[in-house]
């Protein structure tokens, strides 16, 4: 287990920091069950992470080890339920949030898929539940590529790969091997950076000292405890969760961002901040800044499927800017600077250090962040699962101690926005959803003659 993967696993010493990812896939019809089972079986052979379970290291002197589960039972991980009539997206979200609130069986691979039939208009839904230590958002998209088709009739993927074979392991040997490999890697990195550092010190000693001081300050800032929320409203934390979803057209949001010389992520974050600003106003509170956790992907094409290749950056974002274009400019500057933070390349080592600290310290790092926002690019073309077309793909990332997690997953021509809210922080989720919808409207109106109108579909789903 890598240090970032272990970090996601280790956080759960405090249950409020539980790192479960839930996603809801909405289909135009019910997938063929036998085909679906065969697709998942194949996927677990191509991506063997989904047949791995965790075993503790010897005396806890290393992170747990991934091993092939000798008792792997695909039928335990795949479930199907018929929804009671009448069933709509709100019914699906209730099933999904209950699934997300349940902890995993730690003696089995950390995932579970539930197919829900009986949705209105003959549709169906799939609730995906995966532990964050297994994969991050982009890794999940890569894994999804192994179980989807690009035609309703299916795709010929060739012969079925062999079943991963369990191997005999020794907790002591695995622990020693991990510790030795980690030591060698650290030594290699230290030697690799020593000569350039010495060279820079000889050529420009003052700049070298300044650079070292800047890096040290960045590392401290990266992992320092936070005593209080910036929000005077969203202050409480609990284990209770509620889900909501919003649909936003991709192209108009892209165009609004472009007209403000920003990115889709700038438009997304601006929409959330404008919504949170209005939400605070509804509660009689003014707020200048809100603290956000924003995942930054470190994944490269050479990285294997699955696992965590992200780092979590905490940013203070302006919540007192009413003009959407100006707000996007401010966000672009802040987020752009964070990507060049000297601490970002050191995030793996920082995660390793944090893994050694008590859970109370991890809680102090995350629990007073106001919200978490993540933008994950999805598929621009239609996709199918066992004969059913994917209409929507909503992701609900873990709150990780924040008041709410807002995740945008693009799919064809729609930005599917999933909101995972702690009900102690956000007891009136419908009001919060309406405020964020208004935020999207404000952003879509940047430079546009007339933004699209919003239509409320259910108490849990809004289309912009």
PDB file of C-alpha atoms in Angstrom, residues 132-368:
ATOM      1  CA  UNK A 132     -10.885   5.753  -1.600  1.00  0.00           C
ATOM      2  CA  UNK A 133      -7.776   3.712  -0.778  1.00  0.00           C
ATOM      3  CA  UNK A 134      -8.610   1.544  -3.812  1.00  0.00           C
ATOM      4  CA  UNK A 135      -8.657   4.433  -6.298  1.00  0.00           C
ATOM      5  CA  UNK A 136      -9.095   8.171  -6.763  1.00  0.00           C
ATOM      6  CA  UNK A 137     -11.573   9.813  -9.151  1.00  0.00           C
ATOM      7  CA  UNK A 138      -9.463   9.652 -12.309  1.00  0.00           C
ATOM      8  CA  UNK A 139      -8.360   6.127 -11.465  1.00  0.00           C
ATOM      9  CA  UNK A 140     -12.029   5.209 -11.132  1.00  0.00           C
ATOM     10  CA  UNK A 141     -12.722   6.550 -14.614  1.00  0.00           C
ATOM     11  CA  UNK A 142      -9.850   4.448 -15.987  1.00  0.00           C
ATOM     12  CA  UNK A 143     -11.251   1.375 -14.263  1.00  0.00           C
ATOM     13  CA  UNK A 144     -14.745   2.160 -15.589  1.00  0.00           C
ATOM     14  CA  UNK A 145     -13.321   1.955 -19.106  1.00  0.00           C
ATOM     15  CA  UNK A 146     -12.861  -1.760 -18.468  1.00  0.00           C
ATOM     16  CA  UNK A 147     -16.572  -2.407 -17.815  1.00  0.00           C
ATOM     17  CA  UNK A 148     -18.309  -0.157 -20.342  1.00  0.00           C
ATOM     18  CA  UNK A 149     -19.076  -0.590 -24.023  1.00  0.00           C
ATOM     19  CA  UNK A 150     -19.323   2.016 -26.751  1.00  0.00           C
ATOM     20  CA  UNK A 151     -22.217   0.251 -28.501  1.00  0.00           C
ATOM     21  CA  UNK A 152     -25.417  -1.183 -27.051  1.00  0.00           C
ATOM     22  CA  UNK A 153     -24.730  -4.626 -28.525  1.00  0.00           C
ATOM     23  CA  UNK A 154     -21.432  -4.849 -26.663  1.00  0.00           C
ATOM     24  CA  UNK A 155     -17.728  -5.045 -27.452  1.00  0.00           C
ATOM     25  CA  UNK A 156     -15.593  -8.064 -28.292  1.00  0.00           C
ATOM     26  CA  UNK A 157     -12.809  -7.943 -25.715  1.00  0.00           C
ATOM     27  CA  UNK A 158     -11.160 -11.224 -26.635  1.00  0.00           C
ATOM     28  CA  UNK A 159     -10.510 -14.234 -24.393  1.00  0.00           C
ATOM     29  CA  UNK A 160     -11.258 -13.981 -20.685  1.00  0.00           C
ATOM     30  CA  UNK A 161      -8.058 -13.230 -18.713  1.00  0.00           C
ATOM     31  CA  UNK A 162      -6.871 -15.724 -16.143  1.00  0.00           C
ATOM     32  CA  UNK A 163      -8.123 -15.490 -12.577  1.00  0.00           C
ATOM     33  CA  UNK A 164      -5.591 -13.796 -10.253  1.00  0.00           C
ATOM     34  CA  UNK A 165      -4.012 -16.493  -8.091  1.00  0.00           C
ATOM     35  CA  UNK A 166      -3.512 -15.970  -4.342  1.00  0.00           C
ATOM     36  CA  UNK A 167       0.103 -16.265  -3.246  1.00  0.00           C
ATOM     37  CA  UNK A 168       1.590 -17.288   0.053  1.00  0.00           C
ATOM     38  CA  UNK A 169       2.622 -14.209   2.038  1.00  0.00           C
ATOM     39  CA  UNK A 170       4.539 -13.551   5.218  1.00  0.00           C
ATOM     40  CA  UNK A 171       3.578 -10.470   7.226  1.00  0.00           C
ATOM     41  CA  UNK A 172       7.136 -10.196   8.532  1.00  0.00           C
ATOM     42  CA  UNK A 173       8.757 -10.617   5.095  1.00  0.00           C
ATOM     43  CA  UNK A 174       6.327  -8.207   3.436  1.00  0.00           C
ATOM     44  CA  UNK A 175       6.949  -5.607   6.139  1.00  0.00           C
ATOM     45  CA  UNK A 176      10.723  -5.875   5.831  1.00  0.00           C
ATOM     46  CA  UNK A 177      10.491  -5.755   2.032  1.00  0.00           C
ATOM     47  CA  UNK A 178       8.333  -2.602   2.131  1.00  0.00           C
ATOM     48  CA  UNK A 179      10.597  -0.877   4.659  1.00  0.00           C
ATOM     49  CA  UNK A 180      13.734  -1.708   2.663  1.00  0.00           C
ATOM     50  CA  UNK A 181      12.176  -0.597  -0.640  1.00  0.00           C
ATOM     51  CA  UNK A 182      10.977   2.645   0.949  1.00  0.00           C
ATOM     52  CA  UNK A 183      14.407   3.311   2.414  1.00  0.00           C
ATOM     53  CA  UNK A 184      16.112   2.697  -0.921  1.00  0.00           C
ATOM     54  CA  UNK A 185      13.643   4.972  -2.705  1.00  0.00           C
ATOM     55  CA  UNK A 186      14.167   7.773  -0.188  1.00  0.00           C
ATOM     56  CA  UNK A 187      17.938   7.377  -0.436  1.00  0.00           C
ATOM     57  CA  UNK A 188      17.803   7.453  -4.238  1.00  0.00           C
ATOM     58  CA  UNK A 189      15.727  10.628  -4.178  1.00  0.00           C
ATOM     59  CA  UNK A 190      18.014  12.201  -1.614  1.00  0.00           C
ATOM     60  CA  UNK A 191      21.123  11.426  -3.649  1.00  0.00           C
ATOM     61  CA  UNK A 192      19.406  12.552  -6.855  1.00  0.00           C
ATOM     62  CA  UNK A 193      18.575  15.930  -5.370  1.00  0.00           C
ATOM     63  CA  UNK A 194      21.762  16.403  -3.350  1.00  0.00           C
ATOM     64  CA  UNK A 195      24.112  17.215  -6.236  1.00  0.00           C
ATOM     65  CA  UNK A 196      21.800  19.786  -7.891  1.00  0.00           C
ATOM     66  CA  UNK A 197      21.212  21.340  -4.468  1.00  0.00           C
ATOM     67  CA  UNK A 198      24.936  21.575  -3.734  1.00  0.00           C
ATOM     68  CA  UNK A 199      25.540  23.024  -7.191  1.00  0.00           C
ATOM     69  CA  UNK A 200      22.829  25.662  -6.682  1.00  0.00           C
ATOM     70  CA  UNK A 201      24.200  26.456  -3.223  1.00  0.00           C
ATOM     71  CA  UNK A 202      27.671  27.088  -4.629  1.00  0.00           C
ATOM     72  CA  UNK A 203      26.382  29.232  -7.491  1.00  0.00           C
ATOM     73  CA  UNK A 204      23.738  31.179  -5.570  1.00  0.00           C
ATOM     74  CA  UNK A 205      23.772  30.441  -1.820  1.00  0.00           C
ATOM     75  CA  UNK A 206      21.250  33.152  -0.897  1.00  0.00           C
ATOM     76  CA  UNK A 207      18.637  31.922  -3.363  1.00  0.00           C
ATOM     77  CA  UNK A 208      19.211  28.326  -2.208  1.00  0.00           C
ATOM     78  CA  UNK A 209      18.525  29.263   1.412  1.00  0.00           C
ATOM     79  CA  UNK A 210      15.455  31.243   0.371  1.00  0.00           C
ATOM     80  CA  UNK A 211      14.180  28.300  -1.670  1.00  0.00           C
ATOM     81  CA  UNK A 212      14.678  25.906   1.252  1.00  0.00           C
ATOM     82  CA  UNK A 213      12.858  28.279   3.585  1.00  0.00           C
ATOM     83  CA  UNK A 214      10.000  28.642   1.106  1.00  0.00           C
ATOM     84  CA  UNK A 215       9.664  24.864   0.798  1.00  0.00           C
ATOM     85  CA  UNK A 216       9.680  24.395   4.576  1.00  0.00           C
ATOM     86  CA  UNK A 217       7.007  27.060   4.993  1.00  0.00           C
ATOM     87  CA  UNK A 218       4.916  25.433   2.253  1.00  0.00           C
ATOM     88  CA  UNK A 219       5.139  22.009   3.924  1.00  0.00           C
ATOM     89  CA  UNK A 220       4.084  23.475   7.275  1.00  0.00           C
ATOM     90  CA  UNK A 221       1.187  25.315   5.636  1.00  0.00           C
ATOM     91  CA  UNK A 222       0.221  22.152   3.746  1.00  0.00           C
ATOM     92  CA  UNK A 223      -0.259  20.058   6.896  1.00  0.00           C
ATOM     93  CA  UNK A 224      -0.890  22.525   9.712  1.00  0.00           C
ATOM     94  CA  UNK A 225      -3.939  22.100  11.974  1.00  0.00           C
ATOM     95  CA  UNK A 226      -6.912  24.421  11.466  1.00  0.00           C
ATOM     96  CA  UNK A 227      -8.641  25.552  14.692  1.00  0.00           C
ATOM     97  CA  UNK A 228     -11.946  26.882  13.310  1.00  0.00           C
ATOM     98  CA  UNK A 229     -14.123  26.981  10.214  1.00  0.00           C
ATOM     99  CA  UNK A 230     -14.219  30.203   8.230  1.00  0.00           C
ATOM    100  CA  UNK A 231     -17.968  29.669   7.853  1.00  0.00           C
ATOM    101  CA  UNK A 232     -19.980  30.915  10.847  1.00  0.00           C
ATOM    102  CA  UNK A 233     -22.903  28.737   9.707  1.00  0.00           C
ATOM    103  CA  UNK A 234     -21.552  25.319   8.622  1.00  0.00           C
ATOM    104  CA  UNK A 235     -19.715  24.515  11.862  1.00  0.00           C
ATOM    105  CA  UNK A 236     -21.058  21.188  13.166  1.00  0.00           C
ATOM    106  CA  UNK A 237     -19.923  17.734  12.021  1.00  0.00           C
ATOM    107  CA  UNK A 238     -21.626  14.326  12.235  1.00  0.00           C
ATOM    108  CA  UNK A 239     -21.953  10.899  10.567  1.00  0.00           C
ATOM    109  CA  UNK A 240     -25.299  11.777   8.933  1.00  0.00           C
ATOM    110  CA  UNK A 241     -25.348  12.370   5.166  1.00  0.00           C
ATOM    111  CA  UNK A 242     -27.823  13.424   2.460  1.00  0.00           C
ATOM    112  CA  UNK A 243     -27.300  13.459  -1.320  1.00  0.00           C
ATOM    113  CA  UNK A 244     -28.579  15.823  -3.999  1.00  0.00           C
ATOM    114  CA  UNK A 245     -27.808  16.212  -7.704  1.00  0.00           C
ATOM    115  CA  UNK A 246     -27.783  19.019 -10.247  1.00  0.00           C
ATOM    116  CA  UNK A 247     -27.574  18.772 -14.057  1.00  0.00           C
ATOM    117  CA  UNK A 248     -25.713  21.565 -15.877  1.00  0.00           C
ATOM    118  CA  UNK A 249     -25.149  21.716 -19.665  1.00  0.00           C
ATOM    119  CA  UNK A 250     -21.466  21.232 -20.490  1.00  0.00           C
ATOM    120  CA  UNK A 251     -21.075  23.542 -23.480  1.00  0.00           C
ATOM    121  CA  UNK A 252     -22.745  26.651 -21.980  1.00  0.00           C
ATOM    122  CA  UNK A 253     -20.610  26.269 -18.855  1.00  0.00           C
ATOM    123  CA  UNK A 254     -17.488  25.924 -21.020  1.00  0.00           C
ATOM    124  CA  UNK A 255     -18.482  29.024 -22.973  1.00  0.00           C
ATOM    125  CA  UNK A 256     -19.140  31.040 -19.814  1.00  0.00           C
ATOM    126  CA  UNK A 257     -15.698  30.093 -18.515  1.00  0.00           C
ATOM    127  CA  UNK A 258     -14.128  30.967 -21.856  1.00  0.00           C
ATOM    128  CA  UNK A 259     -15.808  34.394 -21.905  1.00  0.00           C
ATOM    129  CA  UNK A 260     -14.208  35.066 -18.519  1.00  0.00           C
ATOM    130  CA  UNK A 261     -10.809  33.744 -19.713  1.00  0.00           C
ATOM    131  CA  UNK A 262     -11.141  30.882 -17.255  1.00  0.00           C
ATOM    132  CA  UNK A 263     -11.456  27.101 -17.180  1.00  0.00           C
ATOM    133  CA  UNK A 264     -14.389  24.802 -16.526  1.00  0.00           C
ATOM    134  CA  UNK A 265     -12.985  24.238 -13.046  1.00  0.00           C
ATOM    135  CA  UNK A 266     -12.970  28.010 -12.429  1.00  0.00           C
ATOM    136  CA  UNK A 267     -16.628  28.181 -13.477  1.00  0.00           C
ATOM    137  CA  UNK A 268     -17.472  25.197 -11.272  1.00  0.00           C
ATOM    138  CA  UNK A 269     -15.789  26.621  -8.172  1.00  0.00           C
ATOM    139  CA  UNK A 270     -17.279  30.072  -8.803  1.00  0.00           C
ATOM    140  CA  UNK A 271     -20.768  28.535  -8.986  1.00  0.00           C
ATOM    141  CA  UNK A 272     -20.260  26.816  -5.634  1.00  0.00           C
ATOM    142  CA  UNK A 273     -18.890  29.953  -3.966  1.00  0.00           C
ATOM    143  CA  UNK A 274     -21.723  32.113  -5.273  1.00  0.00           C
ATOM    144  CA  UNK A 275     -24.172  29.506  -4.002  1.00  0.00           C
ATOM    145  CA  UNK A 276     -22.516  29.348  -0.582  1.00  0.00           C
ATOM    146  CA  UNK A 277     -22.501  33.143  -0.414  1.00  0.00           C
ATOM    147  CA  UNK A 278     -26.269  33.167  -0.939  1.00  0.00           C
ATOM    148  CA  UNK A 279     -26.729  30.306   1.535  1.00  0.00           C
ATOM    149  CA  UNK A 280     -24.908  32.292   4.223  1.00  0.00           C
ATOM    150  CA  UNK A 281     -27.008  35.367   3.425  1.00  0.00           C
ATOM    151  CA  UNK A 282     -30.166  33.276   3.921  1.00  0.00           C
ATOM    152  CA  UNK A 283     -28.834  32.422   7.378  1.00  0.00           C
ATOM    153  CA  UNK A 284     -28.086  36.066   8.184  1.00  0.00           C
ATOM    154  CA  UNK A 285     -24.316  35.703   7.964  1.00  0.00           C
ATOM    155  CA  UNK A 286     -21.651  37.482   5.941  1.00  0.00           C
ATOM    156  CA  UNK A 287     -18.493  35.635   5.011  1.00  0.00           C
ATOM    157  CA  UNK A 288     -15.398  36.945   3.236  1.00  0.00           C
ATOM    158  CA  UNK A 289     -13.548  33.683   2.593  1.00  0.00           C
ATOM    159  CA  UNK A 290     -14.351  29.996   2.758  1.00  0.00           C
ATOM    160  CA  UNK A 291     -11.755  27.281   3.095  1.00  0.00           C
ATOM    161  CA  UNK A 292     -11.916  24.546   0.447  1.00  0.00           C
ATOM    162  CA  UNK A 293     -10.108  21.266  -0.068  1.00  0.00           C
ATOM    163  CA  UNK A 294      -9.370  20.770  -3.767  1.00  0.00           C
ATOM    164  CA  UNK A 295      -7.858  17.510  -5.078  1.00  0.00           C
ATOM    165  CA  UNK A 296      -4.925  18.026  -7.445  1.00  0.00           C
ATOM    166  CA  UNK A 297      -4.187  15.074  -9.739  1.00  0.00           C
ATOM    167  CA  UNK A 298      -0.595  13.800  -9.904  1.00  0.00           C
ATOM    168  CA  UNK A 299      -1.517  10.908 -12.209  1.00  0.00           C
ATOM    169  CA  UNK A 300       0.570  10.275 -15.324  1.00  0.00           C
ATOM    170  CA  UNK A 301       0.077   7.933 -18.260  1.00  0.00           C
ATOM    171  CA  UNK A 302       2.761   5.657 -16.824  1.00  0.00           C
ATOM    172  CA  UNK A 303       0.877   5.104 -13.548  1.00  0.00           C
ATOM    173  CA  UNK A 304      -0.950   1.774 -13.077  1.00  0.00           C
ATOM    174  CA  UNK A 305      -4.750   1.585 -12.918  1.00  0.00           C
ATOM    175  CA  UNK A 306      -6.294   2.352  -9.550  1.00  0.00           C
ATOM    176  CA  UNK A 307      -4.588   3.665  -6.454  1.00  0.00           C
ATOM    177  CA  UNK A 308      -4.369   7.296  -5.378  1.00  0.00           C
ATOM    178  CA  UNK A 309      -2.380   9.737  -7.469  1.00  0.00           C
ATOM    179  CA  UNK A 310      -3.774  12.932  -5.970  1.00  0.00           C
ATOM    180  CA  UNK A 311      -2.939  15.364  -3.247  1.00  0.00           C
ATOM    181  CA  UNK A 312      -5.412  17.438  -1.240  1.00  0.00           C
ATOM    182  CA  UNK A 313      -4.723  21.181  -1.295  1.00  0.00           C
ATOM    183  CA  UNK A 314      -6.486  23.496   1.156  1.00  0.00           C
ATOM    184  CA  UNK A 315      -7.297  26.944  -0.207  1.00  0.00           C
ATOM    185  CA  UNK A 316      -8.972  30.064   1.170  1.00  0.00           C
ATOM    186  CA  UNK A 317     -11.321  31.154  -1.627  1.00  0.00           C
ATOM    187  CA  UNK A 318     -13.203  34.481  -1.780  1.00  0.00           C
ATOM    188  CA  UNK A 319     -16.898  34.281  -0.901  1.00  0.00           C
ATOM    189  CA  UNK A 320     -17.522  38.035  -0.921  1.00  0.00           C
ATOM    190  CA  UNK A 321     -17.250  38.584  -4.692  1.00  0.00           C
ATOM    191  CA  UNK A 322     -20.636  39.001  -6.346  1.00  0.00           C
ATOM    192  CA  UNK A 323     -19.448  39.359  -9.945  1.00  0.00           C
ATOM    193  CA  UNK A 324     -19.024  35.854 -11.476  1.00  0.00           C
ATOM    194  CA  UNK A 325     -16.385  36.912 -14.031  1.00  0.00           C
ATOM    195  CA  UNK A 326     -14.243  38.629 -11.399  1.00  0.00           C
ATOM    196  CA  UNK A 327     -14.682  35.636  -9.089  1.00  0.00           C
ATOM    197  CA  UNK A 328     -13.473  33.259 -11.822  1.00  0.00           C
ATOM    198  CA  UNK A 329     -10.379  35.450 -12.308  1.00  0.00           C
ATOM    199  CA  UNK A 330      -9.642  35.352  -8.573  1.00  0.00           C
ATOM    200  CA  UNK A 331     -10.133  31.575  -8.423  1.00  0.00           C
ATOM    201  CA  UNK A 332      -7.903  31.024 -11.455  1.00  0.00           C
ATOM    202  CA  UNK A 333      -5.065  32.949  -9.763  1.00  0.00           C
ATOM    203  CA  UNK A 334      -5.418  31.122  -6.447  1.00  0.00           C
ATOM    204  CA  UNK A 335      -5.790  27.609  -7.876  1.00  0.00           C
ATOM    205  CA  UNK A 336      -3.057  28.236 -10.453  1.00  0.00           C
ATOM    206  CA  UNK A 337      -0.628  29.279  -7.734  1.00  0.00           C
ATOM    207  CA  UNK A 338      -1.498  26.209  -5.646  1.00  0.00           C
ATOM    208  CA  UNK A 339      -0.501  23.862  -8.468  1.00  0.00           C
ATOM    209  CA  UNK A 340       3.038  25.260  -8.241  1.00  0.00           C
ATOM    210  CA  UNK A 341       3.194  25.057  -4.449  1.00  0.00           C
ATOM    211  CA  UNK A 342       6.589  23.565  -3.449  1.00  0.00           C
ATOM    212  CA  UNK A 343       4.801  21.168  -1.102  1.00  0.00           C
ATOM    213  CA  UNK A 344       2.743  19.477  -3.838  1.00  0.00           C
ATOM    214  CA  UNK A 345       5.594  17.256  -5.174  1.00  0.00           C
ATOM    215  CA  UNK A 346       6.315  16.268  -1.559  1.00  0.00           C
ATOM    216  CA  UNK A 347       2.740  15.203  -0.829  1.00  0.00           C
ATOM    217  CA  UNK A 348       3.645  11.498  -0.692  1.00  0.00           C
ATOM    218  CA  UNK A 349       6.281  12.115   1.968  1.00  0.00           C
ATOM    219  CA  UNK A 350       3.910  14.427   3.856  1.00  0.00           C
ATOM    220  CA  UNK A 351       1.220  11.727   3.788  1.00  0.00           C
ATOM    221  CA  UNK A 352       3.774   9.279   5.202  1.00  0.00           C
ATOM    222  CA  UNK A 353       4.556  11.655   8.067  1.00  0.00           C
ATOM    223  CA  UNK A 354       0.871  12.274   8.799  1.00  0.00           C
ATOM    224  CA  UNK A 355       0.265   8.519   8.860  1.00  0.00           C
ATOM    225  CA  UNK A 356       2.486   8.344  11.948  1.00  0.00           C
ATOM    226  CA  UNK A 357       0.468  10.920  13.885  1.00  0.00           C
ATOM    227  CA  UNK A 358      -2.610  10.358  16.095  1.00  0.00           C
ATOM    228  CA  UNK A 359      -6.053  10.473  14.513  1.00  0.00           C
ATOM    229  CA  UNK A 360      -6.791  13.624  16.508  1.00  0.00           C
ATOM    230  CA  UNK A 361      -4.134  15.436  14.473  1.00  0.00           C
ATOM    231  CA  UNK A 362      -5.623  14.271  11.163  1.00  0.00           C
ATOM    232  CA  UNK A 363      -9.008  15.494  12.384  1.00  0.00           C
ATOM    233  CA  UNK A 364      -7.503  18.909  13.174  1.00  0.00           C
ATOM    234  CA  UNK A 365      -6.157  19.128   9.618  1.00  0.00           C
ATOM    235  CA  UNK A 366      -9.497  18.465   7.893  1.00  0.00           C
ATOM    236  CA  UNK A 367     -12.512  18.969  10.160  1.00  0.00           C
ATOM    237  CA  UNK A 368     -12.526  22.752   9.969  1.00  0.00           C
TER     238      UNK A 368
END
